[in-house]
């Protein structure tokens, strides 16, 4: 398929669309936002179901508690804000008012990672996966494209318990639009088989990993690309099997290399099959303002950057 | 319920607080004791709850936003029949279900709480949930006066006032003491009533240790439509135990064996007086 014909759409668009679809099936679905409904795409739901769209204003801490209370009233709340505020500012509310009582609250956090772009470091959340993973019982997902975003939202509503889903602002290639696509919480997928190196990626970096794999193929290197949408619980079996086959693992995420996918993969391999791992992501630095594509390039998270890092590692 | 009976219940709750914290060698007796009368009023007169059906869908909800006063809540729940009174002695012990702060696994507890400022948001969510599900249960939440220094309290107050959650009743236990001292010397949240008024609450000032005052306040709250109610109850921290009254040192400290004896003697004396009053 020629590059220019690949459809590009942001994962947050899939979030809004999935909520709208689920609104008809689940009368107990209620969506909360904190003055960002147009950006998080919950406005799509709000337009269809205005009585079940609660704008809490710019007050994320309270919003998390309100969601907890709604959940205890038998509703299924999806709570939205930018990842910085949902996972960052309101961390302790998510931990104590949602995680500790293990309530059926879903957090849809958009504008995660550096692809927030021009807004800069203050709004580029590279820490949310790390924060959310530490909460016992919390499911953490990061969909790779529009199709997976919709599937993850549906899986989240069908799951009983707290779920954190991370969405991006920027348009990304649709890579899962095929009939055999199947989504299950906790299951990763091999999107490209290979025997020389494993590239484990999450979110928008799955597309970069696929691009890198193509470039590596030209050099005679067969990379196996593993898409990990559910970072917690991690598909340990898939990762261990792939690592056993290739012997070398590279992780790619639009997130700090501390505490995110890379750390989760290392935790898994340390315990099960010690394997050399190179973690690509934000290398303990804050982001900066700029267009999303240029930032992804600057931090080595585009196909070319991943390709170069894999070559260095091998 | 007759005031005399409520006074007995409140004294039982106070004894439960002392039993629990003494046994645990930890916990928060001061703020539990200041709220003992309101716990008694809520569980023995105001709340529609059924200890045989803790998860009854149409029950009134109570969220102890000042979760550190769990010993008082647990004593009220035990005396209401949600679990055995003798279990109060297992408070905070390894393996006990009576956690240091309210936990959802405890029969009768409607929300985990204890991290200050968070309970009121959950209560607002429950009140909104009742409206959305067209249920007519009411939601009550008890906050400390020090607790309202938390910014989240005012996020929640703005939300509840704006959403006109008239099924929500916020109670502020105004005992004037927080850990570091008098609240007006630490970081004063006064005037409490005017602040809640500004957030579109109907505000009632009441005496925390006078059941007629509490009864009138809660009746007024129930009759208030179109806005949430805040009842500021003026209380005495440590109320009922001579050496704990108005002493911030007893915010988060348990009585030792000798102090336990004095406290129980104080409460036995009150119990005796109430019995004499009943016989008149």
XYZ file of C-alpha atoms in Angstrom:
594
model
C 0.000 0.000 0.000
C 1.414 3.384 -0.935
C 2.152 5.583 2.060
C -0.118 8.450 0.989
C -3.191 6.199 0.738
C -3.018 5.148 4.419
C -5.889 6.731 6.272
C -4.811 8.889 9.195
C -7.055 9.699 12.135
C -6.413 10.407 15.818
C -7.149 7.747 18.436
C -9.182 10.321 20.397
C -11.606 10.391 17.450
C -12.149 6.678 17.992
C -12.823 7.377 21.669
C -15.601 9.883 20.957
C -17.147 7.708 18.288
C -17.059 4.595 20.487
C -18.725 6.474 23.342
C -21.475 7.642 21.013
C -22.088 4.094 19.802
C -22.052 2.636 23.323
C -24.448 5.319 24.550
C -27.278 3.564 22.747
C -26.407 0.157 24.195
C -25.651 1.258 27.746
C -28.230 3.575 29.310
C -26.066 3.663 32.453
C -23.100 5.116 30.524
C -22.363 8.654 31.677
C -19.489 10.782 30.397
C -17.691 13.411 32.443
C -15.383 16.076 31.141
C -13.467 19.018 32.553
C -14.014 21.804 30.014
C -12.219 19.953 27.237
C -15.110 18.133 25.574
C -14.291 19.415 22.090
C -10.679 18.284 22.414
C -11.213 14.966 24.182
C -14.049 14.218 21.724
C -16.547 13.472 24.469
C -18.603 16.248 22.859
C -19.514 13.651 20.215
C -21.260 11.704 22.965
C -22.628 14.894 24.513
C -24.314 15.899 21.293
C -26.142 12.566 21.127
C -26.831 12.234 24.862
C -26.781 15.697 26.450
C -28.406 14.457 29.676
C -25.603 11.961 30.230
C -22.717 14.309 29.497
C -21.582 16.076 32.664
C -19.186 18.964 32.284
C -17.493 19.329 35.659
C -15.628 22.486 34.751
C -11.901 22.876 35.241
C -11.831 20.798 38.408
C -10.363 17.367 37.722
C -9.965 16.285 41.338
C -13.662 16.727 42.005
C -14.519 15.113 38.677
C -12.800 11.872 39.706
C -14.749 11.792 42.966
C -18.033 12.566 41.217
C -17.303 9.653 38.878
C -16.726 7.425 41.917
C -20.069 8.489 43.379
C -21.859 7.943 40.070
C -20.330 4.490 39.852
C -21.613 3.700 43.348
C -25.058 4.767 42.105
C -24.983 2.127 39.382
C -23.852 4.291 36.494
C -20.780 3.526 34.344
C -18.780 6.753 34.166
C -16.147 7.536 31.554
C -14.064 10.447 32.816
C -12.061 12.544 30.407
C -9.407 15.168 30.391
C -5.910 15.514 29.014
C -3.592 12.797 30.340
C -1.630 15.430 32.240
C -4.646 16.319 34.342
C -6.450 12.970 34.481
C -3.432 10.906 35.501
C -1.172 13.679 36.760
C -3.123 16.312 38.618
C -5.826 13.921 39.791
C -3.509 10.977 40.509
C -4.358 10.755 44.168
C -8.086 11.005 43.534
C -7.822 8.210 40.968
C -5.785 6.169 43.432
C -7.924 6.691 46.526
C -11.443 7.370 45.238
C -11.443 4.971 42.262
C -8.548 2.499 42.521
C -8.654 1.644 46.219
C -12.436 0.949 46.300
C -11.981 -0.744 42.871
C -14.883 1.144 41.312
C -16.202 0.634 37.816
C -14.881 3.943 36.490
C -13.179 4.336 33.122
C -10.700 7.118 32.494
C -10.295 8.223 28.896
C -7.205 10.430 28.833
C -6.371 12.219 25.625
C -3.457 14.377 24.448
C -0.898 11.993 25.904
C 2.771 12.137 24.981
C 4.806 14.606 22.931
C 2.414 14.545 19.971
C 0.388 17.138 21.881
C 2.834 19.248 19.924
C 2.885 23.015 20.027
C 1.449 23.323 23.563
C 4.813 22.129 24.816
C 6.167 20.310 27.840
C 3.591 21.538 30.353
C 0.895 19.619 28.480
C 2.878 16.681 27.102
C 2.249 13.916 29.599
C 4.983 11.283 29.419
C 4.310 9.904 32.873
C 0.698 8.674 32.853
C 1.372 5.016 32.055
C 3.888 4.876 34.892
C 1.477 6.467 37.346
C -1.547 4.384 36.398
C 0.367 1.061 36.334
C 1.179 1.417 40.001
C -2.469 1.391 41.071
C -3.535 -2.152 42.025
C -6.364 -3.472 39.860
C -6.093 -0.714 37.254
C -6.178 -1.836 33.616
C -3.947 0.402 31.469
C -4.406 0.561 27.705
C -2.840 2.596 24.914
C -4.446 1.936 21.518
C -2.373 2.096 18.344
C -4.986 3.496 15.981
C -8.606 4.517 15.500
C -9.825 0.933 15.140
C -8.060 -0.238 18.273
C -9.196 2.834 20.190
C -12.824 1.976 19.512
C -12.239 -1.679 20.393
C -10.489 -0.743 23.640
C -13.345 1.518 24.728
C -15.843 -1.264 24.123
C -13.668 -3.740 26.010
C -13.379 -1.241 28.873
C -17.135 -0.913 29.315
C -17.486 -4.686 29.242
C -14.775 -5.001 31.935
C -15.881 -4.650 35.560
C -13.356 -2.426 37.330
C -11.227 0.667 36.813
C -9.633 1.188 33.418
C -7.271 3.878 32.134
C -7.111 4.386 28.358
C -4.593 6.720 26.769
C -5.371 8.476 23.510
C -3.347 10.813 21.315
C -4.075 14.189 19.806
C -2.375 13.734 16.436
C -3.728 11.845 13.452
C -2.053 8.442 13.081
C -2.199 5.728 10.450
C -5.023 3.217 10.642
C -3.224 -0.133 10.847
C -5.817 -2.517 12.271
C -8.551 -2.109 9.691
C -8.738 -5.725 8.552
C -11.332 -8.500 9.030
C -9.132 -10.708 11.240
C -8.579 -7.947 13.802
C -9.628 -9.048 17.270
C -9.240 -7.146 20.532
C -8.999 -8.553 24.012
C -7.815 -6.825 27.208
C -4.425 -8.245 28.175
C -3.658 -9.708 24.771
C -0.895 -8.350 22.571
C -0.600 -9.084 18.880
C 2.279 -9.874 16.556
C 1.614 -7.413 13.770
C 4.677 -8.474 11.831
C 6.544 -11.757 12.367
C 10.337 -11.838 12.382
C 13.222 -13.741 13.917
C 16.107 -11.299 14.377
C 14.839 -8.735 16.867
C 11.574 -8.039 18.705
C 10.189 -4.515 18.629
C 7.507 -4.125 21.297
C 5.522 -0.953 20.755
C 2.436 0.709 22.130
C 0.082 3.397 20.896
C 1.141 5.495 17.954
C 4.634 3.973 18.107
C 3.317 0.716 16.651
C 3.141 2.472 13.293
C 6.725 3.704 13.733
C 7.831 0.187 14.609
C 6.181 -1.170 11.470
C 7.971 1.473 9.405
C 11.279 0.649 11.072
C 10.717 -3.048 10.382
C 10.358 -2.283 6.670
C 13.617 -0.316 6.682
C 15.346 -3.141 8.592
C 14.068 -5.676 6.073
C 15.931 -3.819 3.339
C 19.079 -4.469 5.397
C 18.201 -8.137 5.680
C 16.988 -7.882 9.273
C 13.635 -9.484 10.084
C 12.073 -7.634 12.982
C 9.096 -9.036 14.838
C 6.731 -6.229 15.774
C 4.525 -6.760 18.822
C 1.644 -4.389 19.471
C 0.983 -4.092 23.186
C -2.209 -2.133 23.711
C -2.764 -3.395 27.251
C 0.277 -2.428 29.271
C -1.400 -3.750 32.407
C -2.102 -6.633 32.625
C 0.794 -7.299 30.255
C 0.729 -10.173 27.772
C 3.827 -11.717 29.312
C 3.538 -14.970 27.418
C 3.644 -13.254 24.051
C 6.621 -11.114 25.017
C 8.589 -14.020 26.472
C 7.882 -16.200 23.424
C 9.012 -13.499 21.051
C 12.122 -12.731 23.121
C 12.974 -16.426 23.189
C 12.792 -16.473 19.396
C 14.782 -13.307 18.675
C 17.016 -12.887 21.748
C 16.867 -9.079 21.596
C 14.073 -6.709 22.468
C 13.501 -3.032 21.694
C 10.566 -1.199 23.277
C 9.013 1.915 21.739
C 6.607 4.276 23.449
C 5.634 7.924 23.398
C 6.254 8.049 27.146
C 9.122 8.211 29.588
C 11.359 5.157 29.493
C 10.940 5.184 33.264
C 7.873 3.282 34.372
C 6.103 2.786 31.069
C 5.943 -0.012 28.511
C 9.724 -0.441 28.492
C 9.816 -0.888 32.237
C 6.881 -3.295 32.140
C 8.624 -5.389 29.468
C 11.869 -5.348 31.470
C 10.003 -6.421 34.616
C 8.544 -9.314 32.678
C 11.785 -10.421 31.031
C 13.878 -10.044 34.200
C 11.576 -12.471 35.943
C 11.021 -14.901 33.103
C 13.781 -14.763 30.500
C 16.622 -12.267 31.021
C 17.117 -10.695 27.606
C 18.955 -7.557 26.430
C 16.424 -4.734 26.085
C 16.746 -1.262 24.597
C 14.057 1.171 25.688
C 13.055 3.897 23.240
C 10.891 6.736 24.447
C 11.432 9.984 26.300
C 14.889 9.528 27.838
C 14.175 11.201 31.188
C 13.640 14.609 29.570
C 10.726 16.994 29.207
C 9.348 17.639 25.745
C 9.258 20.957 23.941
C 6.973 22.916 21.603
C 6.823 22.011 17.941
C 4.727 20.182 15.374
C 3.935 16.602 16.410
C 5.720 14.957 13.509
C 8.870 17.007 14.118
C 8.806 16.130 17.811
C 8.404 12.436 17.109
C 11.432 12.746 14.832
C 13.453 14.789 17.350
C 12.967 12.177 20.047
C 13.742 9.298 17.710
C 10.289 7.782 17.821
C 9.487 7.844 14.097
C 10.276 4.928 11.779
C 13.696 6.338 10.951
C 14.595 6.908 14.607
C 13.491 3.438 15.637
C 15.364 1.950 12.682
C 18.582 3.708 13.695
C 18.272 2.673 17.326
C 17.614 -0.950 16.408
C 20.644 -0.984 14.115
C 22.833 0.423 16.877
C 21.491 -2.125 19.323
C 22.032 -5.190 17.133
C -36.246 8.884 68.711
C -36.371 10.576 72.115
C -33.461 12.834 72.921
C -32.648 10.777 75.989
C -32.393 7.650 73.860
C -30.199 9.485 71.342
C -27.968 10.641 74.195
C -27.560 7.009 75.277
C -26.707 6.006 71.709
C -24.171 8.817 71.468
C -22.589 7.725 74.733
C -22.408 4.141 73.449
C -20.688 5.472 70.337
C -18.222 7.425 72.496
C -17.442 4.264 74.461
C -16.896 2.433 71.176
C -14.463 5.150 70.081
C -12.452 4.791 73.284
C -12.562 0.975 73.151
C -11.423 0.949 69.530
C -8.624 3.483 69.723
C -7.351 2.112 73.062
C -7.258 -1.411 71.676
C -5.621 -0.249 68.441
C -3.139 1.957 70.343
C -3.792 4.369 67.468
C -6.557 6.276 65.755
C -8.353 9.593 66.043
C -10.526 9.966 69.146
C -10.842 13.788 69.237
C -12.775 14.348 66.017
C -14.674 11.095 66.479
C -15.958 12.289 69.845
C -16.914 15.729 68.523
C -19.047 14.008 65.885
C -20.498 11.278 68.136
C -23.835 13.058 68.583
C -24.282 13.642 64.872
C -23.346 10.014 64.185
C -26.065 8.996 66.671
C -28.602 11.362 65.148
C -27.849 10.254 61.597
C -27.928 6.502 62.239
C -30.735 6.397 64.812
C -33.070 9.047 63.428
C -32.192 10.625 60.110
C -30.866 8.025 57.673
C -33.084 5.484 55.929
C -30.768 2.509 56.188
C -31.290 -1.158 56.998
C -28.504 -3.117 58.676
C -29.985 -6.341 57.263
C -29.615 -4.926 53.738
C -26.439 -2.801 53.691
C -26.556 -2.586 49.870
C -30.262 -1.700 49.648
C -30.428 0.372 46.468
C -32.824 2.996 47.827
C -31.027 3.614 51.131
C -29.783 7.028 52.115
C -26.001 7.318 51.675
C -23.465 8.574 54.152
C -19.887 9.421 53.205
C -17.478 10.118 56.035
C -15.307 12.626 54.222
C -13.327 13.195 57.434
C -12.450 9.517 57.255
C -9.964 9.571 60.127
C -12.957 9.650 62.493
C -13.783 6.102 61.419
C -13.868 4.935 65.069
C -17.023 7.021 65.509
C -18.623 5.780 62.303
C -17.761 2.162 63.107
C -19.244 2.465 66.591
C -22.457 3.895 65.116
C -22.651 1.133 62.498
C -21.997 -1.558 65.105
C -24.685 -0.250 67.450
C -27.038 0.037 64.473
C -26.491 -3.687 63.888
C -24.302 -3.705 60.775
C -21.667 -5.793 62.565
C -20.936 -6.985 66.128
C -20.068 -4.333 68.708
C -17.244 -6.495 70.075
C -15.487 -6.220 66.701
C -14.765 -2.554 67.493
C -11.831 -3.809 69.561
C -10.234 -5.167 66.362
C -9.930 -1.647 64.938
C -6.748 -1.156 62.893
C -5.437 -4.623 63.735
C -3.817 -6.818 61.098
C -6.498 -9.068 59.628
C -9.418 -6.990 60.873
C -11.952 -5.657 58.413
C -12.118 -2.463 60.482
C -9.459 -0.570 58.577
C -7.875 2.618 59.879
C -9.993 4.598 57.470
C -13.387 3.637 55.969
C -13.179 0.864 53.416
C -15.919 -0.338 51.066
C -15.717 -3.880 52.402
C -17.088 -2.810 55.783
C -20.861 -3.425 56.078
C -22.674 -0.096 56.041
C -19.780 1.925 54.640
C -20.877 3.632 51.416
C -17.504 4.964 50.251
C -13.837 4.512 51.004
C -12.538 7.773 52.407
C -9.861 9.322 54.501
C -7.767 11.291 52.072
C -9.272 14.634 53.001
C -11.445 16.537 50.572
C -12.385 13.508 48.487
C -15.510 12.253 50.231
C -17.590 15.303 49.426
C -16.941 14.781 45.693
C -18.089 11.175 45.882
C -21.160 12.290 47.813
C -21.911 14.864 45.116
C -21.564 12.098 42.527
C -23.985 9.893 44.463
C -26.469 12.761 44.709
C -26.191 13.366 40.974
C -26.538 9.624 40.378
C -29.762 9.578 42.405
C -31.148 12.395 40.264
C -30.116 10.677 37.036
C -31.730 7.419 38.153
C -34.770 9.264 39.513
C -34.232 7.863 42.989
C -35.345 9.859 45.992
C -32.667 8.811 48.471
C -30.586 11.496 50.136
C -26.826 11.734 50.480
C -25.052 12.992 53.588
C -21.386 13.711 54.044
C -19.464 14.803 57.113
C -16.388 17.011 56.780
C -13.960 18.351 59.312
C -13.462 22.082 59.619
C -9.754 21.623 58.980
C -10.611 19.422 55.999
C -12.297 22.282 54.188
C -8.864 23.848 53.715
C -8.549 21.300 50.892
C -9.211 22.898 47.508
C -11.171 19.885 46.292
C -13.894 20.679 48.835
C -14.598 23.913 46.992
C -14.481 22.248 43.587
C -17.154 19.899 44.936
C -19.136 22.731 46.536
C -19.133 24.642 43.234
C -20.322 21.518 41.422
C -23.076 20.686 43.935
C -24.300 24.268 44.119
C -24.284 24.705 40.359
C -26.062 21.378 39.824
C -28.651 22.270 42.496
C -28.153 18.948 44.277
C -30.864 19.433 46.899
C -30.588 15.759 47.847
C -27.105 16.459 49.195
C -26.497 17.488 52.800
C -22.965 18.538 53.704
C -22.172 18.631 57.420
C -19.105 20.489 58.693
C -17.925 19.465 62.148
C -16.668 22.793 63.449
C -14.644 21.800 66.505
C -12.114 24.523 65.696
C -9.082 22.277 66.073
C -6.836 20.616 63.548
C -3.568 18.736 64.109
C -1.367 21.808 64.203
C -3.716 23.830 66.410
C -6.837 26.020 66.229
C -8.074 26.273 62.639
C -8.170 30.070 62.823
C -4.452 30.068 63.659
C -3.302 27.446 61.125
C -4.941 28.603 57.878
C -8.376 29.902 58.757
C -11.280 28.674 56.644
C -13.670 31.069 58.465
C -16.313 32.232 57.768
C -17.477 28.713 56.912
C -21.174 29.529 56.542
C -20.646 32.489 54.229
C -18.274 30.490 52.036
C -20.849 27.744 51.461
C -23.534 30.388 50.904
C -21.355 31.907 48.214
C -21.214 28.474 46.569
C -25.030 28.413 46.387
C -25.725 26.253 49.422
C -28.519 26.748 51.907
C -26.561 27.062 55.158
C -27.727 26.224 58.682
C -25.716 26.733 61.848
C -26.467 24.177 64.555
C -25.218 22.934 67.919
C -23.445 19.604 67.438
C -24.301 18.436 70.951
C -27.993 19.458 71.090
C -30.392 16.979 69.498
C -33.211 19.536 69.166
C -30.839 21.772 67.250
C -29.681 18.882 65.036
C -33.278 17.714 64.444
C -34.398 21.161 63.347
C -31.366 21.558 61.085
C -31.805 18.220 59.298
C -35.549 18.830 58.876
C -34.785 22.199 57.310
C -32.222 20.545 55.036
C -34.771 17.974 53.883
C -37.292 20.724 53.170
C -34.807 22.768 51.143
C -35.367 22.467 47.402
C -33.300 23.722 44.506
C -29.985 23.884 46.341
C -27.792 21.662 48.508
C -27.643 22.268 52.241
C -24.614 22.743 54.446
C -25.082 22.308 58.190
C -22.219 23.767 60.194
C -22.292 22.075 63.578
C -20.444 23.880 66.330
C -18.770 21.177 68.374
C -16.248 20.427 71.079
C -13.326 18.278 70.040
C -12.983 15.326 72.391
C -16.522 15.905 73.723
C -17.419 13.612 76.616
C -13.923 12.707 77.767
C -12.733 15.263 80.299
C -9.054 15.510 79.414
C -9.619 15.305 75.634
C -12.077 18.189 75.371
C -10.789 21.149 73.345
C -7.314 19.656 73.192
C -5.706 19.261 69.767
C -3.235 16.743 71.220
C -6.034 14.166 71.101
C -6.595 14.554 67.370
C -4.664 11.440 66.464
C -3.498 9.830 69.673
C -4.919 6.806 71.476
C -5.488 6.664 75.229
C -3.071 4.435 77.176
C -4.389 2.071 79.854
C -4.596 4.724 82.601
C -6.170 7.261 80.237
C -8.581 4.610 79.039
C -9.795 4.076 82.616
C -10.394 7.808 83.103
C -12.222 8.085 79.782
C -14.454 5.119 80.520
C -15.169 6.477 84.004
C -16.215 9.797 82.421
C -18.525 7.993 80.020
C -19.861 5.621 82.713
C -20.769 8.693 84.738
C -22.711 10.131 81.798
C -24.415 6.776 81.314
C -25.427 6.713 84.964
C -26.806 10.255 84.749
C -28.812 9.316 81.659
C -30.232 6.265 83.461
C -31.239 8.451 86.395
C -32.856 10.913 84.018
C -34.784 8.026 82.452
C -36.061 6.906 85.837
C -37.384 10.366 86.732
